[in-house]
PDB file of N, CA, C and O in Angstrom:
ATOM      1  N   MET D   1     155.263 128.347  58.261  1.00 44.00           N
ATOM      2  CA  MET D   1     154.934 129.669  58.703  1.00 44.00           C
ATOM      3  C   MET D   1     155.834 130.458  59.586  1.00 44.00           C
ATOM      4  O   MET D   1     155.841 131.751  59.263  1.00 44.00           O
ATOM      5  N   GLY D   2     156.395 129.768  60.626  1.00 49.00           N
ATOM      6  CA  GLY D   2     157.446 130.532  60.855  1.00 49.00           C
ATOM      7  C   GLY D   2     158.201 131.375  60.554  1.00 49.00           C
ATOM      8  O   GLY D   2     158.904 132.501  61.135  1.00 49.00           O
ATOM      9  N   ALA D   3     158.960 130.946  59.376  1.00 49.00           N
ATOM     10  CA  ALA D   3     159.853 131.674  58.523  1.00 49.00           C
ATOM     11  C   ALA D   3     159.016 133.209  58.054  1.00 49.00           C
ATOM     12  O   ALA D   3     159.709 134.091  57.861  1.00 49.00           O
ATOM     13  N   ALA D   4     157.917 132.662  57.532  1.00 47.00           N
ATOM     14  CA  ALA D   4     157.170 133.903  57.103  1.00 47.00           C
ATOM     15  C   ALA D   4     157.072 135.120  57.872  1.00 47.00           C
ATOM     16  O   ALA D   4     156.937 136.207  57.819  1.00 47.00           O
ATOM     17  N   LEU D   5     156.909 134.708  59.297  1.00 45.00           N
ATOM     18  CA  LEU D   5     156.329 135.898  60.433  1.00 45.00           C
ATOM     19  C   LEU D   5     157.717 136.244  60.776  1.00 45.00           C
ATOM     20  O   LEU D   5     157.750 137.270  61.345  1.00 45.00           O
ATOM     21  N   ALA D   6     159.035 136.071  60.399  1.00 44.00           N
ATOM     22  CA  ALA D   6     160.265 136.211  60.831  1.00 44.00           C
ATOM     23  C   ALA D   6     160.502 137.615  60.036  1.00 44.00           C
ATOM     24  O   ALA D   6     161.433 138.235  60.000  1.00 44.00           O
ATOM     25  N   GLN D   7     160.025 137.615  59.016  1.00 49.00           N
ATOM     26  CA  GLN D   7     160.004 138.897  58.465  1.00 49.00           C
ATOM     27  C   GLN D   7     159.577 140.243  59.295  1.00 49.00           C
ATOM     28  O   GLN D   7     158.953 140.556  60.061  1.00 49.00           O
ATOM     29  N   ALA D   8     159.909 141.529  58.298  1.00 53.00           N
ATOM     30  CA  ALA D   8     159.783 142.997  59.142  1.00 53.00           C
ATOM     31  C   ALA D   8     158.296 143.189  59.024  1.00 53.00           C
ATOM     32  O   ALA D   8     157.707 144.189  59.853  1.00 53.00           O
ATOM     33  N   ALA D   9     157.157 142.853  58.247  1.00 77.00           N
ATOM     34  CA  ALA D   9     155.884 142.857  58.269  1.00 77.00           C
ATOM     35  C   ALA D   9     155.031 142.135  59.341  1.00 77.00           C
ATOM     36  O   ALA D   9     153.989 142.843  59.561  1.00 77.00           O
ATOM     37  N   ALA D  10     155.960 141.297  60.087  1.00 90.00           N
ATOM     38  CA  ALA D  10     154.925 140.926  61.334  1.00 90.00           C
ATOM     39  C   ALA D  10     154.756 142.017  62.280  1.00 90.00           C
ATOM     40  O   ALA D  10     155.773 142.818  62.734  1.00 90.00           O
ATOM     41  N   ILE D  11     153.748 142.027  62.995  1.00 94.00           N
ATOM     42  CA  ILE D  11     153.189 143.085  63.979  1.00 94.00           C
ATOM     43  C   ILE D  11     153.082 142.206  65.222  1.00 94.00           C
ATOM     44  O   ILE D  11     152.495 140.984  65.167  1.00 94.00           O
ATOM     45  N   ASN D  12     153.203 142.902  66.257  1.00 95.00           N
ATOM     46  CA  ASN D  12     153.166 142.379  67.614  1.00 95.00           C
ATOM     47  C   ASN D  12     151.631 142.676  68.129  1.00 95.00           C
ATOM     48  O   ASN D  12     151.580 144.035  68.132  1.00 95.00           O
ATOM     49  N   GLY D  13     151.170 142.090  68.944  1.00 97.00           N
ATOM     50  CA  GLY D  13     149.700 142.262  69.348  1.00 97.00           C
ATOM     51  C   GLY D  13     149.412 141.447  70.337  1.00 97.00           C
ATOM     52  O   GLY D  13     150.118 140.678  71.104  1.00 97.00           O
ATOM     53  N   GLU D  14     147.730 141.681  70.970  1.00 98.00           N
ATOM     54  CA  GLU D  14     147.604 140.902  71.722  1.00 98.00           C
ATOM     55  C   GLU D  14     146.064 140.666  71.388  1.00 98.00           C
ATOM     56  O   GLU D  14     145.144 141.586  70.979  1.00 98.00           O
ATOM     57  N   VAL D  15     145.536 139.301  71.821  1.00 98.00           N
ATOM     58  CA  VAL D  15     144.363 138.963  71.389  1.00 98.00           C
ATOM     59  C   VAL D  15     143.216 139.563  72.260  1.00 98.00           C
ATOM     60  O   VAL D  15     143.239 139.184  73.659  1.00 98.00           O
ATOM     61  N   LYS D  16     142.391 140.165  71.953  1.00 98.00           N
ATOM     62  CA  LYS D  16     141.378 140.793  72.538  1.00 98.00           C
ATOM     63  C   LYS D  16     139.856 140.148  72.763  1.00 98.00           C
ATOM     64  O   LYS D  16     139.268 139.954  73.224  1.00 98.00           O
ATOM     65  N   LYS D  17     139.886 139.535  71.558  1.00 98.00           N
ATOM     66  CA  LYS D  17     138.446 138.830  71.130  1.00 98.00           C
ATOM     67  C   LYS D  17     138.112 138.168  70.131  1.00 98.00           C
ATOM     68  O   LYS D  17     138.945 138.288  68.888  1.00 98.00           O
ATOM     69  N   ILE D  18     137.909 136.825  70.066  1.00 98.00           N
ATOM     70  CA  ILE D  18     137.581 135.825  68.812  1.00 98.00           C
ATOM     71  C   ILE D  18     136.216 135.767  68.567  1.00 98.00           C
ATOM     72  O   ILE D  18     135.413 135.135  69.222  1.00 98.00           O
ATOM     73  N   ASP D  19     135.599 135.943  67.255  1.00 97.00           N
ATOM     74  CA  ASP D  19     134.655 135.630  67.019  1.00 97.00           C
ATOM     75  C   ASP D  19     134.879 134.652  65.885  1.00 97.00           C
ATOM     76  O   ASP D  19     134.660 134.940  64.490  1.00 97.00           O
ATOM     77  N   GLU D  20     134.683 133.274  66.202  1.00 96.00           N
ATOM     78  CA  GLU D  20     134.884 132.347  65.192  1.00 96.00           C
ATOM     79  C   GLU D  20     133.414 132.478  64.158  1.00 96.00           C
ATOM     80  O   GLU D  20     133.877 132.010  62.673  1.00 96.00           O
ATOM     81  N   GLY D  21     132.133 132.539  64.512  1.00 96.00           N
ATOM     82  CA  GLY D  21     131.099 132.321  63.820  1.00 96.00           C
ATOM     83  C   GLY D  21     131.586 133.278  62.652  1.00 96.00           C
ATOM     84  O   GLY D  21     130.925 133.359  61.470  1.00 96.00           O
ATOM     85  N   ALA D  22     132.062 134.555  62.982  1.00 96.00           N
ATOM     86  CA  ALA D  22     132.034 135.783  62.085  1.00 96.00           C
ATOM     87  C   ALA D  22     133.148 135.745  61.408  1.00 96.00           C
ATOM     88  O   ALA D  22     133.567 136.166  60.336  1.00 96.00           O
ATOM     89  N   GLY D  23     134.349 134.738  62.026  1.00 96.00           N
ATOM     90  CA  GLY D  23     135.841 134.944  60.935  1.00 96.00           C
ATOM     91  C   GLY D  23     136.428 135.602  61.307  1.00 96.00           C
ATOM     92  O   GLY D  23     137.356 136.549  60.764  1.00 96.00           O
ATOM     93  N   LYS D  24     136.192 136.445  62.774  1.00 97.00           N
ATOM     94  CA  LYS D  24     136.991 137.931  62.535  1.00 97.00           C
ATOM     95  C   LYS D  24     137.912 137.782  64.281  1.00 97.00           C
ATOM     96  O   LYS D  24     137.356 136.879  65.213  1.00 97.00           O
ATOM     97  N   ILE D  25     138.806 138.417  64.361  1.00 98.00           N
ATOM     98  CA  ILE D  25     139.391 138.549  65.312  1.00 98.00           C
ATOM     99  C   ILE D  25     139.926 139.840  66.212  1.00 98.00           C
ATOM    100  O   ILE D  25     140.105 140.730  64.775  1.00 98.00           O
ATOM    101  N   THR D  26     139.800 140.366  67.073  1.00 98.00           N
ATOM    102  CA  THR D  26     140.192 141.785  67.844  1.00 98.00           C
ATOM    103  C   THR D  26     141.656 141.582  67.998  1.00 98.00           C
ATOM    104  O   THR D  26     141.465 140.980  69.189  1.00 98.00           O
ATOM    105  N   LEU D  27     142.543 142.312  67.427  1.00 98.00           N
ATOM    106  CA  LEU D  27     143.824 142.751  68.061  1.00 98.00           C
ATOM    107  C   LEU D  27     144.193 143.898  68.280  1.00 98.00           C
ATOM    108  O   LEU D  27     143.964 144.791  67.927  1.00 98.00           O
ATOM    109  N   LYS D  28     144.966 144.194  69.677  1.00 98.00           N
ATOM    110  CA  LYS D  28     145.198 145.314  70.274  1.00 98.00           C
ATOM    111  C   LYS D  28     146.731 145.201  69.650  1.00 98.00           C
ATOM    112  O   LYS D  28     147.604 144.092  70.144  1.00 98.00           O
ATOM    113  N   HIS D  29     147.394 146.164  69.123  1.00 97.00           N
ATOM    114  CA  HIS D  29     148.578 145.911  68.461  1.00 97.00           C
ATOM    115  C   HIS D  29     149.434 147.462  68.404  1.00 97.00           C
ATOM    116  O   HIS D  29     148.866 148.407  68.500  1.00 97.00           O
ATOM    117  N   GLY D  30     150.885 147.418  68.352  1.00 93.00           N
ATOM    118  CA  GLY D  30     151.657 148.668  68.566  1.00 93.00           C
ATOM    119  C   GLY D  30     151.502 148.796  66.654  1.00 93.00           C
ATOM    120  O   GLY D  30     150.560 148.517  65.966  1.00 93.00           O
ATOM    121  N   PRO D  31     152.366 150.058  66.156  1.00 91.00           N
ATOM    122  CA  PRO D  31     152.574 150.536  64.974  1.00 91.00           C
ATOM    123  C   PRO D  31     152.433 149.370  63.892  1.00 91.00           C
ATOM    124  O   PRO D  31     153.404 148.736  64.303  1.00 91.00           O
ATOM    125  N   ALA D  32     151.855 149.340  63.034  1.00 91.00           N
ATOM    126  CA  ALA D  32     151.946 148.623  61.948  1.00 91.00           C
ATOM    127  C   ALA D  32     152.392 149.118  60.628  1.00 91.00           C
ATOM    128  O   ALA D  32     151.588 149.560  59.832  1.00 91.00           O
ATOM    129  N   LYS D  33     153.701 149.368  60.571  1.00 86.00           N
ATOM    130  CA  LYS D  33     154.252 149.838  59.190  1.00 86.00           C
ATOM    131  C   LYS D  33     153.985 149.253  57.945  1.00 86.00           C
ATOM    132  O   LYS D  33     153.653 150.084  56.941  1.00 86.00           O
ATOM    133  N   SER D  34     153.885 147.800  57.903  1.00 85.00           N
ATOM    134  CA  SER D  34     153.341 147.288  56.749  1.00 85.00           C
ATOM    135  C   SER D  34     151.658 147.690  56.054  1.00 85.00           C
ATOM    136  O   SER D  34     151.430 147.375  55.221  1.00 85.00           O
ATOM    137  N   LEU D  35     151.020 147.745  57.358  1.00 90.00           N
ATOM    138  CA  LEU D  35     149.530 148.349  57.067  1.00 90.00           C
ATOM    139  C   LEU D  35     149.457 149.971  57.118  1.00 90.00           C
ATOM    140  O   LEU D  35     148.357 150.417  56.747  1.00 90.00           O
ATOM    141  N   GLY D  36     150.501 150.733  57.114  1.00 90.00           N
ATOM    142  CA  GLY D  36     150.448 152.029  56.931  1.00 90.00           C
ATOM    143  C   GLY D  36     149.944 152.647  58.492  1.00 90.00           C
ATOM    144  O   GLY D  36     149.536 154.171  58.255  1.00 90.00           O
ATOM    145  N   MET D  37     150.187 151.830  59.569  1.00 91.00           N
ATOM    146  CA  MET D  37     149.866 152.373  60.874  1.00 91.00           C
ATOM    147  C   MET D  37     150.770 152.907  61.804  1.00 91.00           C
ATOM    148  O   MET D  37     151.677 151.947  61.853  1.00 91.00           O
ATOM    149  N   ASP D  38     150.855 154.149  62.042  1.00 92.00           N
ATOM    150  CA  ASP D  38     152.159 154.507  62.478  1.00 92.00           C
ATOM    151  C   ASP D  38     151.818 154.566  64.351  1.00 92.00           C
ATOM    152  O   ASP D  38     152.813 154.642  65.293  1.00 92.00           O
ATOM    153  N   GLU D  39     150.569 154.404  64.372  1.00 94.00           N
ATOM    154  CA  GLU D  39     149.869 154.520  65.986  1.00 94.00           C
ATOM    155  C   GLU D  39     149.510 153.298  66.493  1.00 94.00           C
ATOM    156  O   GLU D  39     148.769 152.332  65.745  1.00 94.00           O
ATOM    157  N   PRO D  40     149.864 152.877  68.111  1.00 96.00           N
ATOM    158  CA  PRO D  40     149.191 151.806  68.322  1.00 96.00           C
ATOM    159  C   PRO D  40     147.707 151.690  68.137  1.00 96.00           C
ATOM    160  O   PRO D  40     147.220 152.941  68.338  1.00 96.00           O
ATOM    161  N   MET D  41     146.857 150.968  68.205  1.00 96.00           N
ATOM    162  CA  MET D  41     145.196 150.864  68.103  1.00 96.00           C
ATOM    163  C   MET D  41     144.883 149.290  68.280  1.00 96.00           C
ATOM    164  O   MET D  41     145.565 148.270  68.350  1.00 96.00           O
ATOM    165  N   THR D  42     143.549 149.235  68.497  1.00 97.00           N
ATOM    166  CA  THR D  42     142.751 147.941  68.353  1.00 97.00           C
ATOM    167  C   THR D  42     142.044 148.081  67.396  1.00 97.00           C
ATOM    168  O   THR D  42     141.074 148.952  67.017  1.00 97.00           O
ATOM    169  N   MET D  43     141.804 146.858  66.742  1.00 96.00           N
ATOM    170  CA  MET D  43     141.172 146.615  65.299  1.00 96.00           C
ATOM    171  C   MET D  43     140.815 145.193  65.129  1.00 96.00           C
ATOM    172  O   MET D  43     140.846 144.499  65.930  1.00 96.00           O
ATOM    173  N   VAL D  44     139.459 145.280  64.178  1.00 97.00           N
ATOM    174  CA  VAL D  44     138.972 143.886  64.274  1.00 97.00           C
ATOM    175  C   VAL D  44     139.312 143.800  62.926  1.00 97.00           C
ATOM    176  O   VAL D  44     139.263 144.523  62.088  1.00 97.00           O
ATOM    177  N   TYR D  45     139.749 142.399  62.548  1.00 97.00           N
ATOM    178  CA  TYR D  45     140.448 141.953  61.240  1.00 97.00           C
ATOM    179  C   TYR D  45     139.614 140.862  60.922  1.00 97.00           C
ATOM    180  O   TYR D  45     138.955 139.835  61.875  1.00 97.00           O
ATOM    181  N   ARG D  46     139.335 140.497  59.568  1.00 96.00           N
ATOM    182  CA  ARG D  46     139.116 139.208  59.322  1.00 96.00           C
ATOM    183  C   ARG D  46     140.184 138.109  59.290  1.00 96.00           C
ATOM    184  O   ARG D  46     141.190 138.676  58.887  1.00 96.00           O
ATOM    185  N   VAL D  47     139.904 136.922  59.210  1.00 96.00           N
ATOM    186  CA  VAL D  47     140.904 136.002  59.137  1.00 96.00           C
ATOM    187  C   VAL D  47     140.816 135.407  57.652  1.00 96.00           C
ATOM    188  O   VAL D  47     139.994 134.919  57.221  1.00 96.00           O
ATOM    189  N   LYS D  48     142.179 134.987  57.234  1.00 94.00           N
ATOM    190  CA  LYS D  48     142.046 134.442  55.453  1.00 94.00           C
ATOM    191  C   LYS D  48     141.761 133.093  55.695  1.00 94.00           C
ATOM    192  O   LYS D  48     140.840 132.730  55.212  1.00 94.00           O
ATOM    193  N   ASP D  49     141.963 132.411  56.900  1.00 95.00           N
ATOM    194  CA  ASP D  49     141.526 130.849  57.422  1.00 95.00           C
ATOM    195  C   ASP D  49     141.245 130.778  58.709  1.00 95.00           C
ATOM    196  O   ASP D  49     141.736 131.066  59.603  1.00 95.00           O
ATOM    197  N   PRO D  50     139.575 130.495  58.648  1.00 94.00           N
ATOM    198  CA  PRO D  50     139.190 130.292  60.145  1.00 94.00           C
ATOM    199  C   PRO D  50     139.984 129.303  60.874  1.00 94.00           C
ATOM    200  O   PRO D  50     139.889 129.895  62.261  1.00 94.00           O
ATOM    201  N   ALA D  51     140.779 128.625  60.512  1.00 96.00           N
ATOM    202  CA  ALA D  51     141.668 127.824  61.446  1.00 96.00           C
ATOM    203  C   ALA D  51     142.516 128.472  62.359  1.00 96.00           C
ATOM    204  O   ALA D  51     142.900 127.978  63.040  1.00 96.00           O
ATOM    205  N   LEU D  52     143.020 129.786  61.536  1.00 96.00           N
ATOM    206  CA  LEU D  52     143.952 130.438  62.569  1.00 96.00           C
ATOM    207  C   LEU D  52     143.143 130.701  64.024  1.00 96.00           C
ATOM    208  O   LEU D  52     144.305 131.122  64.813  1.00 96.00           O
ATOM    209  N   LEU D  53     141.944 131.230  64.291  1.00 97.00           N
ATOM    210  CA  LEU D  53     141.427 131.650  65.171  1.00 97.00           C
ATOM    211  C   LEU D  53     141.439 130.510  66.044  1.00 97.00           C
ATOM    212  O   LEU D  53     141.514 130.407  67.440  1.00 97.00           O
ATOM    213  N   LYS D  54     141.791 128.994  65.920  1.00 96.00           N
ATOM    214  CA  LYS D  54     141.955 128.249  66.630  1.00 96.00           C
ATOM    215  C   LYS D  54     143.315 127.944  67.460  1.00 96.00           C
ATOM    216  O   LYS D  54     143.639 127.146  68.267  1.00 96.00           O
ATOM    217  N   GLN D  55     144.059 128.787  66.955  1.00 95.00           N
ATOM    218  CA  GLN D  55     145.676 128.625  67.219  1.00 95.00           C
ATOM    219  C   GLN D  55     146.042 129.333  68.505  1.00 95.00           C
ATOM    220  O   GLN D  55     146.790 129.440  69.200  1.00 95.00           O
ATOM    221  N   VAL D  56     144.927 130.767  68.617  1.00 97.00           N
ATOM    222  CA  VAL D  56     145.283 131.262  70.009  1.00 97.00           C
ATOM    223  C   VAL D  56     144.009 131.397  70.475  1.00 97.00           C
ATOM    224  O   VAL D  56     143.020 131.120  70.070  1.00 97.00           O
ATOM    225  N   LYS D  57     143.731 132.113  71.642  1.00 97.00           N
ATOM    226  CA  LYS D  57     142.895 132.232  72.534  1.00 97.00           C
ATOM    227  C   LYS D  57     143.030 133.820  73.113  1.00 97.00           C
ATOM    228  O   LYS D  57     144.200 134.868  72.987  1.00 97.00           O
ATOM    229  N   VAL D  58     141.703 134.331  73.798  1.00 98.00           N
ATOM    230  CA  VAL D  58     142.058 135.555  74.191  1.00 98.00           C
ATOM    231  C   VAL D  58     142.868 136.065  75.191  1.00 98.00           C
ATOM    232  O   VAL D  58     143.414 135.182  76.284  1.00 98.00           O
ATOM    233  N   GLY D  59     143.843 137.042  75.271  1.00 98.00           N
ATOM    234  CA  GLY D  59     144.743 137.339  75.977  1.00 98.00           C
ATOM    235  C   GLY D  59     146.251 136.874  75.769  1.00 98.00           C
ATOM    236  O   GLY D  59     147.253 137.223  75.936  1.00 98.00           O
ATOM    237  N   ASP D  60     146.189 136.226  74.759  1.00 98.00           N
ATOM    238  CA  ASP D  60     147.438 135.712  74.014  1.00 98.00           C
ATOM    239  C   ASP D  60     148.185 136.813  73.602  1.00 98.00           C
ATOM    240  O   ASP D  60     147.552 137.586  72.642  1.00 98.00           O
ATOM    241  N   LYS D  61     149.589 136.699  73.465  1.00 98.00           N
ATOM    242  CA  LYS D  61     150.119 137.699  73.111  1.00 98.00           C
ATOM    243  C   LYS D  61     150.984 136.866  71.556  1.00 98.00           C
ATOM    244  O   LYS D  61     151.348 136.052  71.398  1.00 98.00           O
ATOM    245  N   VAL D  62     150.762 137.717  70.550  1.00 97.00           N
ATOM    246  CA  VAL D  62     150.996 137.052  69.324  1.00 97.00           C
ATOM    247  C   VAL D  62     151.894 137.898  68.351  1.00 97.00           C
ATOM    248  O   VAL D  62     151.735 139.195  68.699  1.00 97.00           O
ATOM    249  N   ARG D  63     152.161 137.198  67.226  1.00 95.00           N
ATOM    250  CA  ARG D  63     152.698 137.979  66.034  1.00 95.00           C
ATOM    251  C   ARG D  63     151.920 137.570  65.167  1.00 95.00           C
ATOM    252  O   ARG D  63     151.652 136.277  64.799  1.00 95.00           O
ATOM    253  N   PHE D  64     151.542 138.792  64.208  1.00 95.00           N
ATOM    254  CA  PHE D  64     150.658 138.257  63.098  1.00 95.00           C
ATOM    255  C   PHE D  64     151.343 139.209  61.865  1.00 95.00           C
ATOM    256  O   PHE D  64     152.065 140.193  62.019  1.00 95.00           O
ATOM    257  N   GLU D  65     150.503 138.884  60.509  1.00 94.00           N
ATOM    258  CA  GLU D  65     150.738 139.594  59.471  1.00 94.00           C
ATOM    259  C   GLU D  65     149.262 139.605  58.819  1.00 94.00           C
ATOM    260  O   GLU D  65     148.615 138.995  59.205  1.00 94.00           O
ATOM    261  N   ALA D  66     149.280 141.141  58.295  1.00 94.00           N
ATOM    262  CA  ALA D  66     147.770 141.139  57.870  1.00 94.00           C
ATOM    263  C   ALA D  66     148.004 142.170  56.304  1.00 94.00           C
ATOM    264  O   ALA D  66     149.377 142.630  56.243  1.00 94.00           O
ATOM    265  N   GLN D  67     147.211 142.127  55.735  1.00 93.00           N
ATOM    266  CA  GLN D  67     147.170 142.823  54.429  1.00 93.00           C
ATOM    267  C   GLN D  67     145.726 143.542  54.508  1.00 93.00           C
ATOM    268  O   GLN D  67     144.836 143.141  54.549  1.00 93.00           O
ATOM    269  N   GLU D  68     145.728 144.796  53.508  1.00 91.00           N
ATOM    270  CA  GLU D  68     144.771 145.357  53.421  1.00 91.00           C
ATOM    271  C   GLU D  68     143.987 144.912  51.989  1.00 91.00           C
ATOM    272  O   GLU D  68     144.580 144.747  50.960  1.00 91.00           O
ATOM    273  N   GLY D  69     142.499 144.695  51.942  1.00 87.00           N
ATOM    274  CA  GLY D  69     142.025 144.505  50.903  1.00 87.00           C
ATOM    275  C   GLY D  69     140.646 145.358  50.715  1.00 87.00           C
ATOM    276  O   GLY D  69     140.794 146.458  51.386  1.00 87.00           O
ATOM    277  N   ASP D  70     139.803 144.902  49.790  1.00 84.00           N
ATOM    278  CA  ASP D  70     138.837 145.846  49.250  1.00 84.00           C
ATOM    279  C   ASP D  70     137.749 146.328  50.684  1.00 84.00           C
ATOM    280  O   ASP D  70     137.270 147.049  50.763  1.00 84.00           O
ATOM    281  N   GLY D  71     137.653 144.856  51.349  1.00 84.00           N
ATOM    282  CA  GLY D  71     136.614 145.025  52.697  1.00 84.00           C
ATOM    283  C   GLY D  71     137.277 145.394  53.810  1.00 84.00           C
ATOM    284  O   GLY D  71     136.725 145.073  55.114  1.00 84.00           O
ATOM    285  N   GLY D  72     138.347 145.877  53.714  1.00 91.00           N
ATOM    286  CA  GLY D  72     139.094 145.996  55.286  1.00 91.00           C
ATOM    287  C   GLY D  72     140.503 145.193  55.366  1.00 91.00           C
ATOM    288  O   GLY D  72     141.418 144.918  54.331  1.00 91.00           O
ATOM    289  N   TYR D  73     140.585 144.879  56.591  1.00 95.00           N
ATOM    290  CA  TYR D  73     142.253 144.239  56.810  1.00 95.00           C
ATOM    291  C   TYR D  73     142.020 142.699  56.835  1.00 95.00           C
ATOM    292  O   TYR D  73     140.719 142.247  57.836  1.00 95.00           O
ATOM    293  N   THR D  74     142.954 141.862  56.767  1.00 96.00           N
ATOM    294  CA  THR D  74     142.662 140.584  56.334  1.00 96.00           C
ATOM    295  C   THR D  74     144.127 140.001  57.182  1.00 96.00           C
ATOM    296  O   THR D  74     145.333 140.348  56.716  1.00 96.00           O
ATOM    297  N   VAL D  75     143.992 139.230  58.433  1.00 96.00           N
ATOM    298  CA  VAL D  75     145.101 138.446  58.984  1.00 96.00           C
ATOM    299  C   VAL D  75     145.478 137.361  58.491  1.00 96.00           C
ATOM    300  O   VAL D  75     144.341 136.283  58.242  1.00 96.00           O
ATOM    301  N   THR D  76     146.698 137.529  58.021  1.00 95.00           N
ATOM    302  CA  THR D  76     147.115 136.056  56.769  1.00 95.00           C
ATOM    303  C   THR D  76     147.886 135.315  57.491  1.00 95.00           C
ATOM    304  O   THR D  76     147.890 133.859  57.089  1.00 95.00           O
ATOM    305  N   ALA D  77     148.319 135.498  58.805  1.00 95.00           N
ATOM    306  CA  ALA D  77     149.145 134.864  59.349  1.00 95.00           C
ATOM    307  C   ALA D  77     149.466 135.047  60.983  1.00 95.00           C
ATOM    308  O   ALA D  77     149.235 136.448  61.307  1.00 95.00           O
ATOM    309  N   ILE D  78     149.040 133.989  61.897  1.00 96.00           N
ATOM    310  CA  ILE D  78     149.240 134.603  63.266  1.00 96.00           C
ATOM    311  C   ILE D  78     149.784 133.302  63.952  1.00 96.00           C
ATOM    312  O   ILE D  78     149.593 132.392  63.615  1.00 96.00           O
ATOM    313  N   GLN D  79     150.838 133.814  64.840  1.00 95.00           N
ATOM    314  CA  GLN D  79     151.100 132.838  65.908  1.00 95.00           C
ATOM    315  C   GLN D  79     151.306 133.364  67.315  1.00 95.00           C
ATOM    316  O   GLN D  79     151.609 134.614  67.439  1.00 95.00           O
ATOM    317  N   LYS D  80     151.558 132.672  68.177  1.00 95.00           N
ATOM    318  CA  LYS D  80     151.940 133.031  69.911  1.00 95.00           C
ATOM    319  C   LYS D  80     153.172 133.574  69.503  1.00 95.00           C
ATOM    320  O   LYS D  80     154.091 133.016  69.341  1.00 95.00           O
ATOM    321  N   ALA D  81     153.228 134.619  70.548  1.00 91.00           N
ATOM    322  CA  ALA D  81     154.872 135.262  70.483  1.00 91.00           C
ATOM    323  C   ALA D  81     155.444 134.131  71.318  1.00 91.00           C
ATOM    324  O   ALA D  81     154.716 134.120  72.496  1.00 91.00           O
ATOM    325  N   LYS D  82     156.870 134.209  71.486  1.00 80.00           N
ATOM    326  CA  LYS D  82     157.585 133.602  72.451  1.00 80.00           C
ATOM    327  C   LYS D  82     157.910 134.241  73.248  1.00 80.00           C
ATOM    328  O   LYS D  82     157.823 135.309  73.494  1.00 80.00           O
TER     329      LYS D  82
END
């Protein structure tokens, strides 16, 4: 997964809330060019794999990748920032 996040699509952010029951994560992040977002914002994302939520906790600085789908945005990869 590390190599996948090295691409320009990775977005820097901070975990604000985790809802394991709903499979969602709230992330505050900077501009996300890969998602067509030019401004920093805080958004709720679904996660592709609920196991991703166990890798991070509220307050963690992270790098993540997301994609836009029919029902909104989904985090496909996430890891703590170095």
